[in-house]
Structures are given as structure tokens and as C-alpha cells.
Amino acid sequence: MRLRLWPRSLIGQLVFAVAVMLFVAQAVNFALLVRGQKQQMLAHGGGMAVARIIDAIDRHESGRIVAMPDHHQRSGRARIPKLWVGASAPPVPERAVALPAMADYVHDLLAEAEVDAAAVTAWALPQRPRLGRTRLPGRTVLVVAEVDGRFYGVRTRVAPDGRRLQGFLVWQTLSLYLLLLIPILVIAWRVAAPLRDLTRAARASPALHEAVPLAEAGPSDVRDLIAAFNAYRARIAAMLADKDRMLGAVGHDLRTPLASLRVRVEQVEDDRLRDKMIASIDEMTAMLTDILALARSGAGTEAVGALALDELVGEIIADYRERGKDVAAGALAPATVHARPMLLKRAVRNLVDNAVAYGVRARLSVMVEGGKARIIVSDDGPGLTDEQIRTLVEPFARGELSRNRATGGAGLGLSIAREIAEGEGGTLTLANRAGGGLDAVIALPVQGR
């Protein structure tokens, strides 16, 4: 499983981007502060050491001090004096830590002061408890410079390490996260909430009569977008209403001459010719009905209500069995959805008609899984190829050449069923079964029963 670091939501992306940029900025700030603290430590401790070394050299050359092997014993432990002038370097404790950066810095300062030092070493001395005295901040450093064959050792102090700085930066980073991320979360949530409502509205069918305009909320840009969407959906609804009125008029105007033509055809004396003409007229009437149903599938005036799928499927099975069709019932789980009964019945009947015509028989089941109620129409046909499954739900697509050599209909049954299912907030899928046959499934959101 591949780890996805970049969030998908608007809020997640804003928070993630700000958090990363803030972390990078604090890391740069920390590096700069550490570098500045190091330079300050070198300047303070190294400058003091150079001043003391130069003073010791001047005093020694003027004769005011002589060699000072002031290295005596106290309680059996060697003590490093504040000033060392001798032919050998002062002893360095075992736990002392070398400071090469300090040594290089002091060497460069001595060179600038025209003091030719053969070698310079610096050591951070181990800290010792001071009884009865306040511990001085920072650490003691021993700096030794070899000048003209003589060793000059001085003690100096450097600033404390960066632990306090690290703690300060941690608290500063947390404070910045709180001060920046909380307002960003609030602003992003204020922007994302109207966008989520807009997404749900965009996914809904624009032909639903009960659809209401979205409330214009959020920043001005989002409000302008919602206002444009409301106007756009209103224009679509008006166009669909005009289309329905036009289709109603067309359907009425075409059915009337077809009915009149059939009355005249029935007066033809040649029985064979009359039957062929009547069959052609019936085919034209059925095709007209299917085309009008496909065009109107998403914009019916039928009211939406609670519908028990197991009862609806049971009624459809009983109706087909009364007509002698090979339609059987599978598992009928109780499930309730919000849908338009007549439209949903038409969709299921189209699937059953296809199963009976092309798949020998039909078996209807109702299942509930994952918040979805599924009406499954199964047949015992040879199944379909992936290309046929993709194209058969399109208008006027027919698959009888591969499933049955008998002539089929106009190729609108599956298209009408798909449009009805999507208009009710569901989906229509076709899938081959492992043991043979095809399953046509209408999935709808389940409502509390």
C-alpha cells in the first residue's frame, strides 16, 4: 500500500502546506541562531583569551613576570591556574573536550595582532561543583598559545550551550503553529463547507422539481460561484421543462396519425399484408414510447416516497408469472428506499425483459450491503464482453447479435433503466457471473424503514 502524504481535501492541503513551510522556516531560523550563537561564543571567549595572552606576552617580555609553572597540588588534584607561562604546556584534564574552532579563531586574532603563534589549542574543561559559591554561567575554556618557544595558557569563559535556545525554539514553533494553523483551519472550513454543498448539488439531477437554490455563504469568491451555479441550474431546469412540453406535444401529434393509420390499415383485405402493416405501426408506436420515456426519465412529475423494494420486486415477479414468463424470485431482503415507484418499476421491467429475451430466464433478488439496496436481475445467458457491457447502456445499442439471433427492440431498454437509476440517486451496473450468466444491478441508497 503506497503512503499518500499529500492530502486530498482543501483543508488538509492548506494545513499541510503551512505546517511544512513553517517547519522549514523554523529550521532555517534555528540554523541561523545556532550559527550566530557560535560566532558570539567565539567572539566573546576568544577575544578575552587573546587579550590575556597578549597581556601575558607583554608582561613577560618587560620582565614584570617570569616563568610561572604555578601548577601546584590541592587535595591531590592538579589545578589549572588562570595564567600559565612556561617552557611546557599546562596539563589538560582527561575529560577536557578539544575546541578546534576556538583554537583557529584565537590563532587568527593573534595573527591580526601581529603575534606569531606556532600553535594554539583550546580545551573545554570539565565542570566542577563550587561549594558555597554561585556557579558562573557557561563553561571554562583553557587556551594555550606557543609563541617563541614558550607556552602561554589562559582561562576564559564561553556562553552556555544551545539547550536553552533549543527549548525556546520548540515553544516558539508550537506557539506559531497554534497562532497560524487555527485561523487557517477556520478560514478553510468556512470555504470548504459551501463547496461541499455545491458538490452535492452539482451531482444531483437538475431536473428534480424539488431542488432549491443553494444558500450563498462563505467568502465573496465562493458566494459568486454559488450564485452562478444557481443561475446555471435554473436555466437548465427551464430548458428541460421546455423539452418536456415539446416532447409531450410531439408524442401526442405522432400518436394521433399512427392511430388513424392503423384504423385504415385494418380495412386492408389482404390478411398477410394487413398483419405486416399493423406490425410496422406497432413497432413505430413502441419505439416512439421508448424514445419519449428515455427523454423524460429524469424529469417525471411522480412524487418521491418511501418504497419497499422487496414488495415492489415481488409484485413484478407475480405479474410476469401470471403472463407465463420464466421469472423467479431469489433472496428478497427487506429494504426501503426513497424513489418514484412507477419509474423504478419501469427500470426493473426493462431489465427483466432483456433477461427473458436474451438470457433464457430471469431471477430477481434484493440485497442490502454498505448502505446500498441492490435489485439484482440475473439471467442464464452466455454473458457479455467488456466492450458490450460498456456500450449496451448507451441509447440504440443492441447486443442480440452476440446473445441471441432473434431480433431485439430499439436498444433503449438499458438506457432508460440507467437514466431512471441515476435520476433516483443510484447506479446501474452489468457484470458477468463466474458460473455463467449476467447480473444487472440497480443500487440505491437505503433509507430507514
mmCIF file of C-alpha atoms in Angstrom, residues 43-312:
data_model
loop_
_atom_site.group_PDB
_atom_site.id
_atom_site.type_symbol
_atom_site.label_atom_id
_atom_site.label_comp_id
_atom_site.label_asym_id
_atom_site.label_seq_id
_atom_site.Cartn_x
_atom_site.Cartn_y
_atom_site.Cartn_z
ATOM 1 C CA ALA A 43 33.982 36.393 19.741
ATOM 2 C CA HIS A 44 33.409 36.693 23.479
ATOM 3 C CA GLY A 45 35.545 33.829 24.755
ATOM 4 C CA GLY A 46 38.209 34.039 22.036
ATOM 5 C CA GLY A 47 38.567 37.806 22.274
ATOM 6 C CA MET A 48 39.043 37.638 26.031
ATOM 7 C CA ALA A 49 41.633 34.864 25.659
ATOM 8 C CA VAL A 50 43.593 36.815 23.019
ATOM 9 C CA ALA A 51 43.651 39.922 25.214
ATOM 10 C CA ARG A 52 45.004 37.929 28.167
ATOM 11 C CA ILE A 53 47.621 36.129 26.031
ATOM 12 C CA ILE A 54 48.889 39.422 24.551
ATOM 13 C CA ASP A 55 48.996 40.975 28.041
ATOM 14 C CA ALA A 56 50.932 37.971 29.369
ATOM 15 C CA ILE A 57 53.428 38.206 26.491
ATOM 16 C CA ASP A 58 53.960 41.920 27.081
ATOM 17 C CA ARG A 59 54.413 41.475 30.827
ATOM 18 C CA HIS A 60 56.820 38.573 30.314
ATOM 19 C CA GLU A 61 58.905 40.452 27.760
ATOM 20 C CA SER A 62 59.057 43.522 30.017
ATOM 21 C CA GLY A 63 60.221 41.405 32.935
ATOM 22 C CA ARG A 64 57.240 42.071 35.138
ATOM 23 C CA ILE A 65 56.535 38.313 35.279
ATOM 24 C CA VAL A 66 58.810 35.354 34.907
ATOM 25 C CA ALA A 67 58.010 31.762 34.074
ATOM 26 C CA MET A 68 55.017 30.722 36.160
ATOM 27 C CA PRO A 69 54.754 26.980 36.487
ATOM 28 C CA ASP A 70 52.069 27.752 39.045
ATOM 29 C CA HIS A 71 50.975 24.161 38.887
ATOM 30 C CA HIS A 72 50.683 23.006 42.476
ATOM 31 C CA GLN A 73 48.659 20.297 44.182
ATOM 32 C CA ARG A 74 45.491 20.783 46.191
ATOM 33 C CA SER A 75 43.895 17.768 47.789
ATOM 34 C CA GLY A 76 45.882 15.541 45.450
ATOM 35 C CA ARG A 77 44.386 17.086 42.272
ATOM 36 C CA ALA A 78 46.110 19.222 39.666
ATOM 37 C CA ARG A 79 44.833 22.747 39.415
ATOM 38 C CA ILE A 80 44.940 24.826 36.224
ATOM 39 C CA PRO A 81 45.882 28.434 37.080
ATOM 40 C CA LYS A 82 44.311 31.473 35.455
ATOM 41 C CA LEU A 83 47.665 32.281 33.835
ATOM 42 C CA TRP A 84 50.382 29.886 32.730
ATOM 43 C CA VAL A 85 53.789 30.909 31.366
ATOM 44 C CA GLY A 86 56.294 28.140 30.943
ATOM 45 C CA ALA A 87 58.536 26.136 28.705
ATOM 46 C CA SER A 88 55.945 23.355 28.544
ATOM 47 C CA ALA A 89 52.196 23.342 28.050
ATOM 48 C CA PRO A 90 49.957 23.170 31.090
ATOM 49 C CA PRO A 91 48.398 19.786 31.889
ATOM 50 C CA VAL A 92 44.929 19.120 30.428
ATOM 51 C CA PRO A 93 42.362 17.072 32.406
ATOM 52 C CA GLU A 94 41.313 13.753 30.941
ATOM 53 C CA ARG A 95 37.690 14.768 30.489
ATOM 54 C CA ALA A 96 38.506 18.018 28.702
ATOM 55 C CA VAL A 97 36.965 18.458 25.249
ATOM 56 C CA ALA A 98 39.008 19.911 22.400
ATOM 57 C CA LEU A 99 37.590 23.046 20.733
ATOM 58 C CA PRO A 100 39.307 23.316 17.332
ATOM 59 C CA ALA A 101 37.021 26.145 16.183
ATOM 60 C CA MET A 102 38.030 28.244 19.210
ATOM 61 C CA ALA A 103 41.713 27.451 18.613
ATOM 62 C CA ASP A 104 41.517 28.548 14.966
ATOM 63 C CA TYR A 105 39.660 31.717 15.922
ATOM 64 C CA VAL A 106 42.266 32.685 18.548
ATOM 65 C CA HIS A 107 45.096 31.886 16.131
ATOM 66 C CA ASP A 108 43.575 34.222 13.508
ATOM 67 C CA LEU A 109 43.122 37.026 16.068
ATOM 68 C CA LEU A 110 46.718 36.666 17.229
ATOM 69 C CA ALA A 111 47.883 36.860 13.618
ATOM 70 C CA GLU A 112 45.884 40.055 13.139
ATOM 71 C CA ALA A 113 47.621 41.447 16.252
ATOM 72 C CA GLU A 114 50.987 40.523 14.661
ATOM 73 C CA VAL A 115 51.680 37.783 17.203
ATOM 74 C CA ASP A 116 53.295 34.791 15.520
ATOM 75 C CA ALA A 117 51.881 31.778 17.342
ATOM 76 C CA ALA A 118 53.363 28.445 16.351
ATOM 77 C CA ALA A 119 50.352 26.537 17.662
ATOM 78 C CA VAL A 120 47.145 27.275 19.510
ATOM 79 C CA THR A 121 44.973 24.749 21.353
ATOM 80 C CA ALA A 122 41.688 25.196 23.208
ATOM 81 C CA TRP A 123 40.009 22.860 25.666
ATOM 82 C CA ALA A 124 36.654 22.976 27.388
ATOM 83 C CA LEU A 125 37.376 21.977 30.994
ATOM 84 C CA PRO A 126 35.046 19.663 32.911
ATOM 85 C CA GLN A 127 32.733 21.488 35.268
ATOM 86 C CA ARG A 128 33.257 21.067 38.991
ATOM 87 C CA PRO A 129 30.821 21.851 41.777
ATOM 88 C CA ARG A 130 31.583 25.032 43.667
ATOM 89 C CA LEU A 131 30.704 24.707 47.322
ATOM 90 C CA GLY A 132 29.385 27.886 48.878
ATOM 91 C CA ARG A 133 29.704 29.837 45.651
ATOM 92 C CA THR A 134 27.308 30.544 42.815
ATOM 93 C CA ARG A 135 28.160 28.668 39.652
ATOM 94 C CA LEU A 136 29.053 31.036 36.838
ATOM 95 C CA PRO A 137 27.113 30.653 33.596
ATOM 96 C CA GLY A 138 28.817 28.952 30.699
ATOM 97 C CA ARG A 139 31.911 26.767 30.617
ATOM 98 C CA THR A 140 35.582 27.357 31.421
ATOM 99 C CA VAL A 141 37.969 27.103 28.466
ATOM 100 C CA LEU A 142 41.743 26.721 28.592
ATOM 101 C CA VAL A 143 43.534 28.389 25.656
ATOM 102 C CA VAL A 144 47.243 27.697 25.130
ATOM 103 C CA ALA A 145 49.399 29.549 22.574
ATOM 104 C CA GLU A 146 53.017 28.673 21.763
ATOM 105 C CA VAL A 147 54.946 31.879 20.983
ATOM 106 C CA ASP A 148 58.733 31.918 20.507
ATOM 107 C CA GLY A 149 59.118 28.519 22.158
ATOM 108 C CA ARG A 150 57.166 29.484 25.278
ATOM 109 C CA PHE A 151 53.665 28.397 26.209
ATOM 110 C CA TYR A 152 51.119 30.953 27.372
ATOM 111 C CA GLY A 153 47.993 29.475 28.894
ATOM 112 C CA VAL A 154 44.938 31.480 29.992
ATOM 113 C CA ARG A 155 41.491 30.624 31.192
ATOM 114 C CA THR A 156 38.366 32.190 29.690
ATOM 115 C CA ARG A 157 34.642 31.504 29.674
ATOM 116 C CA VAL A 158 32.201 30.866 26.874
ATOM 117 C CA ALA A 159 28.432 31.244 26.798
ATOM 118 C CA PRO A 160 26.187 28.294 27.759
ATOM 119 C CA ASP A 161 25.362 25.666 25.124
ATOM 120 C CA GLY A 162 22.262 25.829 22.927
ATOM 121 C CA ARG A 163 19.899 23.815 25.121
ATOM 122 C CA ARG A 164 18.020 26.907 26.217
ATOM 123 C CA LEU A 165 17.900 28.086 22.639
ATOM 124 C CA GLN A 166 16.500 24.739 21.509
ATOM 125 C CA GLY A 167 13.817 24.836 24.183
ATOM 126 C CA PHE A 168 12.926 28.399 23.230
ATOM 127 C CA LEU A 169 12.609 27.468 19.567
ATOM 128 C CA VAL A 170 10.419 24.460 20.380
ATOM 129 C CA TRP A 171 7.985 26.619 22.358
ATOM 130 C CA GLN A 172 8.139 29.302 19.675
ATOM 131 C CA THR A 173 7.313 26.760 16.966
ATOM 132 C CA LEU A 174 4.369 25.366 18.928
ATOM 133 C CA SER A 175 3.057 28.870 19.557
ATOM 134 C CA LEU A 176 3.330 29.741 15.875
ATOM 135 C CA TYR A 177 1.520 26.552 14.908
ATOM 136 C CA LEU A 178 -1.347 27.446 17.220
ATOM 137 C CA LEU A 179 -1.469 31.076 16.121
ATOM 138 C CA LEU A 180 -1.364 30.273 12.393
ATOM 139 C CA LEU A 181 -2.994 26.881 11.918
ATOM 140 C CA ILE A 182 -6.139 27.556 13.969
ATOM 141 C CA PRO A 183 -7.143 30.636 11.898
ATOM 142 C CA ILE A 184 -6.259 28.770 8.698
ATOM 143 C CA LEU A 185 -8.445 25.851 9.784
ATOM 144 C CA VAL A 186 -11.338 28.209 10.477
ATOM 145 C CA ILE A 187 -10.944 30.005 7.139
ATOM 146 C CA ALA A 188 -10.535 26.745 5.197
ATOM 147 C CA TRP A 189 -13.588 25.230 6.884
ATOM 148 C CA ARG A 190 -15.588 28.367 6.047
ATOM 149 C CA VAL A 191 -14.581 27.963 2.399
ATOM 150 C CA ALA A 192 -14.912 24.173 2.204
ATOM 151 C CA ALA A 193 -18.406 23.860 3.745
ATOM 152 C CA PRO A 194 -20.185 25.772 0.925
ATOM 153 C CA LEU A 195 -18.048 23.934 -1.632
ATOM 154 C CA ARG A 196 -19.189 20.573 -0.246
ATOM 155 C CA ASP A 197 -22.814 21.685 -0.533
ATOM 156 C CA LEU A 198 -22.108 22.858 -4.071
ATOM 157 C CA THR A 199 -20.589 19.476 -4.951
ATOM 158 C CA ARG A 200 -23.650 17.599 -3.656
ATOM 159 C CA ALA A 201 -25.964 19.920 -5.573
ATOM 160 C CA ALA A 202 -23.924 19.527 -8.768
ATOM 161 C CA ARG A 203 -24.172 15.734 -8.519
ATOM 162 C CA ALA A 204 -27.962 15.869 -8.158
ATOM 163 C CA SER A 205 -30.191 15.793 -11.198
ATOM 164 C CA PRO A 206 -31.007 19.332 -12.429
ATOM 165 C CA ALA A 207 -34.455 18.120 -13.453
ATOM 166 C CA LEU A 208 -35.663 17.466 -9.905
ATOM 167 C CA HIS A 209 -38.545 19.793 -9.244
ATOM 168 C CA GLU A 210 -37.897 19.892 -5.506
ATOM 169 C CA ALA A 211 -34.347 21.216 -5.939
ATOM 170 C CA VAL A 212 -33.946 24.566 -4.170
ATOM 171 C CA PRO A 213 -31.237 27.187 -4.762
ATOM 172 C CA LEU A 214 -28.164 26.881 -2.570
ATOM 173 C CA ALA A 215 -27.605 29.435 0.171
ATOM 174 C CA GLU A 216 -24.844 31.854 -0.795
ATOM 175 C CA ALA A 217 -22.287 31.500 2.016
ATOM 176 C CA GLY A 218 -18.542 31.764 2.510
ATOM 177 C CA PRO A 219 -16.070 34.294 1.085
ATOM 178 C CA SER A 220 -17.106 36.554 -1.780
ATOM 179 C CA ASP A 221 -15.465 34.348 -4.417
ATOM 180 C CA VAL A 222 -17.355 31.290 -3.190
ATOM 181 C CA ARG A 223 -20.616 33.249 -2.962
ATOM 182 C CA ASP A 224 -20.192 34.400 -6.560
ATOM 183 C CA LEU A 225 -19.576 30.790 -7.620
ATOM 184 C CA ILE A 226 -22.726 29.575 -5.826
ATOM 185 C CA ALA A 227 -24.783 32.377 -7.348
ATOM 186 C CA ALA A 228 -23.520 31.463 -10.824
ATOM 187 C CA PHE A 229 -24.316 27.787 -10.156
ATOM 188 C CA ASN A 230 -27.869 28.620 -9.010
ATOM 189 C CA ALA A 231 -28.453 30.672 -12.160
ATOM 190 C CA TYR A 232 -26.940 27.938 -14.334
ATOM 191 C CA ARG A 233 -29.099 25.227 -12.744
ATOM 192 C CA ALA A 234 -32.199 27.392 -13.122
ATOM 193 C CA ARG A 235 -31.506 27.780 -16.851
ATOM 194 C CA ILE A 236 -31.006 24.010 -17.189
ATOM 195 C CA ALA A 237 -34.273 23.323 -15.361
ATOM 196 C CA ALA A 238 -36.103 25.770 -17.644
ATOM 197 C CA MET A 239 -34.619 24.124 -20.746
ATOM 198 C CA LEU A 240 -35.621 20.655 -19.507
ATOM 199 C CA ALA A 241 -39.142 21.852 -18.776
ATOM 200 C CA ASP A 242 -39.414 23.279 -22.292
ATOM 201 C CA LYS A 243 -38.085 19.991 -23.664
ATOM 202 C CA ASP A 244 -40.718 18.015 -21.731
ATOM 203 C CA ARG A 245 -43.502 20.199 -23.047
ATOM 204 C CA MET A 246 -42.176 19.848 -26.592
ATOM 205 C CA LEU A 247 -41.864 16.056 -26.275
ATOM 206 C CA GLY A 248 -45.393 15.836 -24.920
ATOM 207 C CA ALA A 249 -46.701 17.767 -27.883
ATOM 208 C CA VAL A 250 -44.633 15.703 -30.329
ATOM 209 C CA GLY A 251 -45.773 12.451 -28.759
ATOM 210 C CA HIS A 252 -49.421 13.496 -28.949
ATOM 211 C CA ASP A 253 -49.116 14.716 -32.508
ATOM 212 C CA LEU A 254 -47.402 11.497 -33.659
ATOM 213 C CA ARG A 255 -49.662 9.049 -31.837
ATOM 214 C CA THR A 256 -52.784 10.540 -33.398
ATOM 215 C CA PRO A 257 -51.820 9.884 -37.052
ATOM 216 C CA LEU A 258 -50.426 6.449 -36.112
ATOM 217 C CA ALA A 259 -53.760 5.513 -34.530
ATOM 218 C CA SER A 260 -55.638 6.838 -37.558
ATOM 219 C CA LEU A 261 -53.290 4.926 -39.881
ATOM 220 C CA ARG A 262 -53.904 1.691 -38.016
ATOM 221 C CA VAL A 263 -57.674 2.107 -38.336
ATOM 222 C CA ARG A 264 -57.281 2.478 -42.105
ATOM 223 C CA VAL A 265 -54.828 -0.441 -42.324
ATOM 224 C CA GLU A 266 -57.308 -2.771 -40.646
ATOM 225 C CA GLN A 267 -59.570 -2.322 -43.676
ATOM 226 C CA VAL A 268 -56.981 -3.902 -45.995
ATOM 227 C CA GLU A 269 -58.401 -7.188 -47.334
ATOM 228 C CA ASP A 270 -55.040 -8.980 -47.792
ATOM 229 C CA ASP A 271 -54.506 -10.613 -44.400
ATOM 230 C CA ARG A 272 -50.762 -11.084 -44.817
ATOM 231 C CA LEU A 273 -50.196 -7.504 -45.954
ATOM 232 C CA ARG A 274 -52.503 -6.179 -43.229
ATOM 233 C CA ASP A 275 -50.626 -8.028 -40.475
ATOM 234 C CA LYS A 276 -47.273 -6.760 -41.723
ATOM 235 C CA MET A 277 -48.533 -3.166 -41.834
ATOM 236 C CA ILE A 278 -50.057 -3.438 -38.347
ATOM 237 C CA ALA A 279 -46.777 -4.899 -37.013
ATOM 238 C CA SER A 280 -44.852 -1.967 -38.509
ATOM 239 C CA ILE A 281 -47.238 0.540 -36.948
ATOM 240 C CA ASP A 282 -46.988 -1.207 -33.549
ATOM 241 C CA GLU A 283 -43.179 -1.178 -33.816
ATOM 242 C CA MET A 284 -43.209 2.547 -34.588
ATOM 243 C CA THR A 285 -45.549 3.193 -31.637
ATOM 244 C CA ALA A 286 -43.356 1.171 -29.254
ATOM 245 C CA MET A 287 -40.204 2.927 -30.486
ATOM 246 C CA LEU A 288 -41.852 6.328 -30.002
ATOM 247 C CA THR A 289 -42.883 5.348 -26.474
ATOM 248 C CA ASP A 290 -39.336 4.241 -25.619
ATOM 249 C CA ILE A 291 -37.764 7.403 -27.027
ATOM 250 C CA LEU A 292 -40.147 9.622 -25.068
ATOM 251 C CA ALA A 293 -39.523 7.568 -21.921
ATOM 252 C CA LEU A 294 -35.750 7.921 -22.313
ATOM 253 C CA ALA A 295 -36.020 11.665 -22.825
ATOM 254 C CA ARG A 296 -38.306 12.086 -19.801
ATOM 255 C CA SER A 297 -36.689 9.544 -17.466
ATOM 256 C CA GLY A 298 -35.031 12.133 -15.233
ATOM 257 C CA ALA A 299 -37.879 14.639 -15.056
ATOM 258 C CA GLY A 300 -41.055 12.829 -14.179
ATOM 259 C CA THR A 301 -43.774 14.537 -12.138
ATOM 260 C CA GLU A 302 -44.320 11.480 -9.953
ATOM 261 C CA ALA A 303 -43.787 12.170 -6.235
ATOM 262 C CA VAL A 304 -40.858 10.625 -4.390
ATOM 263 C CA GLY A 305 -41.770 8.475 -1.411
ATOM 264 C CA ALA A 306 -40.650 5.591 0.793
ATOM 265 C CA LEU A 307 -40.665 2.384 -1.240
ATOM 266 C CA ALA A 308 -40.217 -1.206 -0.006
ATOM 267 C CA LEU A 309 -38.063 -2.879 -2.637
ATOM 268 C CA ASP A 310 -38.861 -6.435 -1.585
ATOM 269 C CA GLU A 311 -42.603 -5.758 -2.049
ATOM 270 C CA LEU A 312 -42.084 -3.962 -5.368
#
